[in-house]
Amino acid sequence: MSPRPALPHLVSGSTLETGFAAQAGRMAKAALHEIGPAGPGAEAAAMGFALALTASWNPPAIFWAGEEAAFSEEGAPYPVGLAQYGIDLSRLIVIRAKKREETLWAAEQGLAAPGAVVLCALGARGKALDLKASRRLLLFAERNRSRCLLLQPEAGPSAAWTRWRIASAESDGIDHELGAPAFRAELARSRAGPSGQTFLLDWNAHARALAERALAGDLSAATRDGSFEAVRARAGR
Amino acid sequence: MPALSQNARWLAIYLPRLATDRLKRSGRAPGDDRPLAIYAKQANAYQLTGVDKRASELGLHLAMSLADARAIQPKLEAVEAEPEEDARALDAIAAWCERFTPIVVIDPPEGLFLDITGCAHLFGGEDALRDMIVARLYAQGFGARAAVAPSPGAAWAFARYVRKPNADLEALAALPVEALRLDPQAAALLRRLGMKTIGQLKDAPRSAFTARAGERAMLRLDQAYGRAREALTPRRPPPPVFALRRFLEPIFTTDAILHVMQDLCADVVEKLDIRGAGARRLALVLFGVDGRDRVISVGVSRPEREVKALIRLFREKLNVVAENIDAEFGIEAARLDVVHLAPIAEAARELVVSEEGCATPEQISGIADILSVRLGAKRVLRPQVHELHAPERASGWRSALSETKDAQALKPPADGVQRRPIRLFSPAQPIEALATVPDGPPIRFRWRRVLREVARAEGPERIGGDWTEGDATRDYYRIEDREGRRYWLYREGLYGEADTPRWYVHGLFA
């Protein structure tokens, strides 16, 4: 699967399209996106969402540059599980950086590979990335037509094209089975189109596609146990 | 006769007063003009094994008994020999000589061989090189003589027995047989047979002679004339490919070093080109004016043969180590060694045609190389998958520089079920869990001080521990809590084995 072609949204008027497919199409073009947990404990979901996007783009290389602290707090990448998740292991390079500067430097180096996806994962300790640093990542990505997914627990001022708040969503599986990985993804900000929507998404690792779950299921699930409100409340809105 | 390299050039260094020079340098010899001699116990008597210039002028010579020497020169300062210290000094001089060529052979007790084939022009020719070495050694306190010849044997003879610096192989004939590096008995035997010079020995009928004088003298003769190969072991294994530069003025800055790297890399790349190979591991050796050398090593994940790429790698590495180079007195020479090379499959290289706008595998490994150089090979990793059951050992990481094959293509399962987490805790993190059924999944558990209510659970998947590691059996559950977060939990030990089962979070699913 090759990267989706950039949508000429100003011409076609596709900015009006607010479905997840349209949003993801815009993301495929733009270069820096911020993905954060909707609340404490949602870091694994945020990383899962970032990995799902990455796998769906099928890039020639995946650089996962993380702060050592982030690896010890949130667990180290696990190759067997990543392969099951749809990540092409032969294209994955993991960088365990000691310090934040090293992480950012490594991310910039990775972005030099045209078409690559760089997962830049910052730990909970330390401030959110500032505007200058995020702008650098954007520049590197734009110059080489690569993509950077910035993962950090707290949102800061950012040059990112989109900002996502990710929480886990309840399984869609029957009975007590755990179904496909599921996310509640809120598009908190978008420079390329409308924002503010929340998508309920299931990850199909086999097809490498994020699919929107039927809205009815979303509403019923959210109203049934109130988890939707809980998620929003944790996100501070 | 085996054909030898026609253009081989060897430089032999002879340090006749190594022991006394070393002692004087170390400050342990008398500072005044008293004669200095070294003695050792030989055949139950103390004999002189080293004399300095002054002692020599006063009539003292090697193999003289200490008692005799003292009788002639009552003021003699005599020090017992320290052969190990002398060997160490010789090794240090050999190390220093590596700035002229990587192939330096130690020829104990007081000699060195330098293979200067193809090196001399970098130092203004053989004569200039030889004179420079002798002068620099003298400045460091070591009296030395040196000579260049097409064979180590001839160079050895010239350095010890010829006064004029320029000699070719014809000059060997006039030298005494001792110049063939023979032991004293063999030389004495030859003399009794009337063979006083190498020329006489050379003209003697070989067959009849060999039996009496021994194979060894004839071998040494052939080696001196370059008719027989001589196997010498360099102090350090020489790199298969190297390039060397000496600077007229010492250099100090990283920029200056990088400037020199242009030349060195170009040289090395040219040599690699001829071999159809690329560099996998390189070492930049910087020779300080202070006599110390600094080595900067760089590894590459696939054979590299591009000047630009090599320079970029060294630029990163130098940026990191620049503070530690500490070139207080400057760097006077630099050598770039290709420590490890590997063939480049030309055809395969050309066939790699990437999608437009997509990084090539070469580009990607180039980036991995730069990351490894700057951050360390242990921090830039590619995944590996093993055929092992224990989750911690089922996969691992290898340096992006290592040559191991890529992880085999593992595909997502067709049913889309995620059986293994995307993140793994190592070691697993203990939790407090409450299970309704003793051997069932927990209904709630506390991890990181937060109580989590289990909404769904799948399992158990029993994973036997490794006998050799003394692991207990584990029952794994895939758990989803009320908020949709997913965990990989396990209970350690079989039910009934332990009084209170212990629970752990081993990983997280997305």
mmCIF file of N, CA, C and O in Angstrom, chain B residues 95-96 98-99 235-236 285-288 290-295 335:
data_model
loop_
_atom_site.group_PDB
_atom_site.id
_atom_site.type_symbol
_atom_site.label_atom_id
_atom_site.label_comp_id
_atom_site.label_asym_id
_atom_site.label_seq_id
_atom_site.Cartn_x
_atom_site.Cartn_y
_atom_site.Cartn_z
ATOM 1 N N ALA B 95 55.014 1.492 18.804
ATOM 2 C CA ALA B 95 53.694 2.126 18.723
ATOM 3 C C ALA B 95 53.821 3.516 18.108
ATOM 4 O O ALA B 95 53.005 3.915 17.270
ATOM 5 N N TRP B 96 54.853 4.222 18.515
ATOM 6 C CA TRP B 96 55.075 5.561 17.967
ATOM 7 C C TRP B 96 55.329 5.483 16.462
ATOM 8 O O TRP B 96 54.909 6.326 15.691
ATOM 9 N N GLU B 98 54.023 3.630 14.395
ATOM 10 C CA GLU B 98 52.839 3.328 13.596
ATOM 11 C C GLU B 98 52.289 4.566 12.898
ATOM 12 O O GLU B 98 51.412 4.447 12.049
ATOM 13 N N ARG B 99 52.790 5.726 13.245
ATOM 14 C CA ARG B 99 52.367 6.912 12.521
ATOM 15 C C ARG B 99 53.022 6.975 11.137
ATOM 16 O O ARG B 99 52.657 7.797 10.332
ATOM 17 N N ARG B 235 53.287 -5.862 15.004
ATOM 18 C CA ARG B 235 52.867 -5.593 16.385
ATOM 19 C C ARG B 235 51.352 -5.621 16.494
ATOM 20 O O ARG B 235 50.800 -6.126 17.445
ATOM 21 N N ARG B 236 50.696 -5.044 15.512
ATOM 22 C CA ARG B 236 49.243 -5.120 15.457
ATOM 23 C C ARG B 236 48.854 -5.617 14.079
ATOM 24 O O ARG B 236 49.507 -5.270 13.100
ATOM 25 N N VAL B 285 43.046 6.822 13.269
ATOM 26 C CA VAL B 285 44.077 6.908 14.301
ATOM 27 C C VAL B 285 44.737 8.279 14.188
ATOM 28 O O VAL B 285 45.265 8.628 13.135
ATOM 29 N N LEU B 286 44.645 9.040 15.271
ATOM 30 C CA LEU B 286 45.245 10.370 15.291
ATOM 31 C C LEU B 286 46.502 10.304 16.141
ATOM 32 O O LEU B 286 46.449 9.904 17.315
ATOM 33 N N PHE B 287 47.619 10.663 15.551
ATOM 34 C CA PHE B 287 48.890 10.575 16.261
ATOM 35 C C PHE B 287 49.248 11.933 16.837
ATOM 36 O O PHE B 287 49.470 12.888 16.097
ATOM 37 N N GLY B 288 49.280 12.003 18.137
ATOM 38 C CA GLY B 288 49.557 13.274 18.803
ATOM 39 C C GLY B 288 51.034 13.576 18.813
ATOM 40 O O GLY B 288 51.874 12.668 18.787
ATOM 41 N N ASP B 290 52.431 14.566 21.277
ATOM 42 C CA ASP B 290 52.867 14.069 22.582
ATOM 43 C C ASP B 290 53.193 12.574 22.563
ATOM 44 O O ASP B 290 53.533 12.004 23.587
ATOM 45 N N GLY B 291 53.066 11.937 21.405
ATOM 46 C CA GLY B 291 53.427 10.529 21.314
ATOM 47 C C GLY B 291 52.258 9.590 21.553
ATOM 48 O O GLY B 291 52.368 8.395 21.347
ATOM 49 N N ARG B 292 51.159 10.129 22.000
ATOM 50 C CA ARG B 292 49.994 9.269 22.214
ATOM 51 C C ARG B 292 49.157 9.224 20.937
ATOM 52 O O ARG B 292 49.083 10.197 20.202
ATOM 53 N N ASP B 293 48.533 8.081 20.686
ATOM 54 C CA ASP B 293 47.597 8.062 19.566
ATOM 55 C C ASP B 293 46.186 7.847 20.079
ATOM 56 O O ASP B 293 45.963 7.200 21.093
ATOM 57 N N ARG B 294 45.249 8.446 19.386
ATOM 58 C CA ARG B 294 43.831 8.342 19.741
ATOM 59 C C ARG B 294 43.124 7.646 18.591
ATOM 60 O O ARG B 294 43.354 7.990 17.436
ATOM 61 N N VAL B 295 42.276 6.693 18.957
ATOM 62 C CA VAL B 295 41.602 5.909 17.922
ATOM 63 C C VAL B 295 40.109 6.204 17.972
ATOM 64 O O VAL B 295 39.493 6.166 19.034
ATOM 65 N N ARG B 335 45.853 8.366 10.371
ATOM 66 C CA ARG B 335 45.747 7.201 9.508
ATOM 67 C C ARG B 335 44.311 6.713 9.566
ATOM 68 O O ARG B 335 43.719 6.617 10.639
#
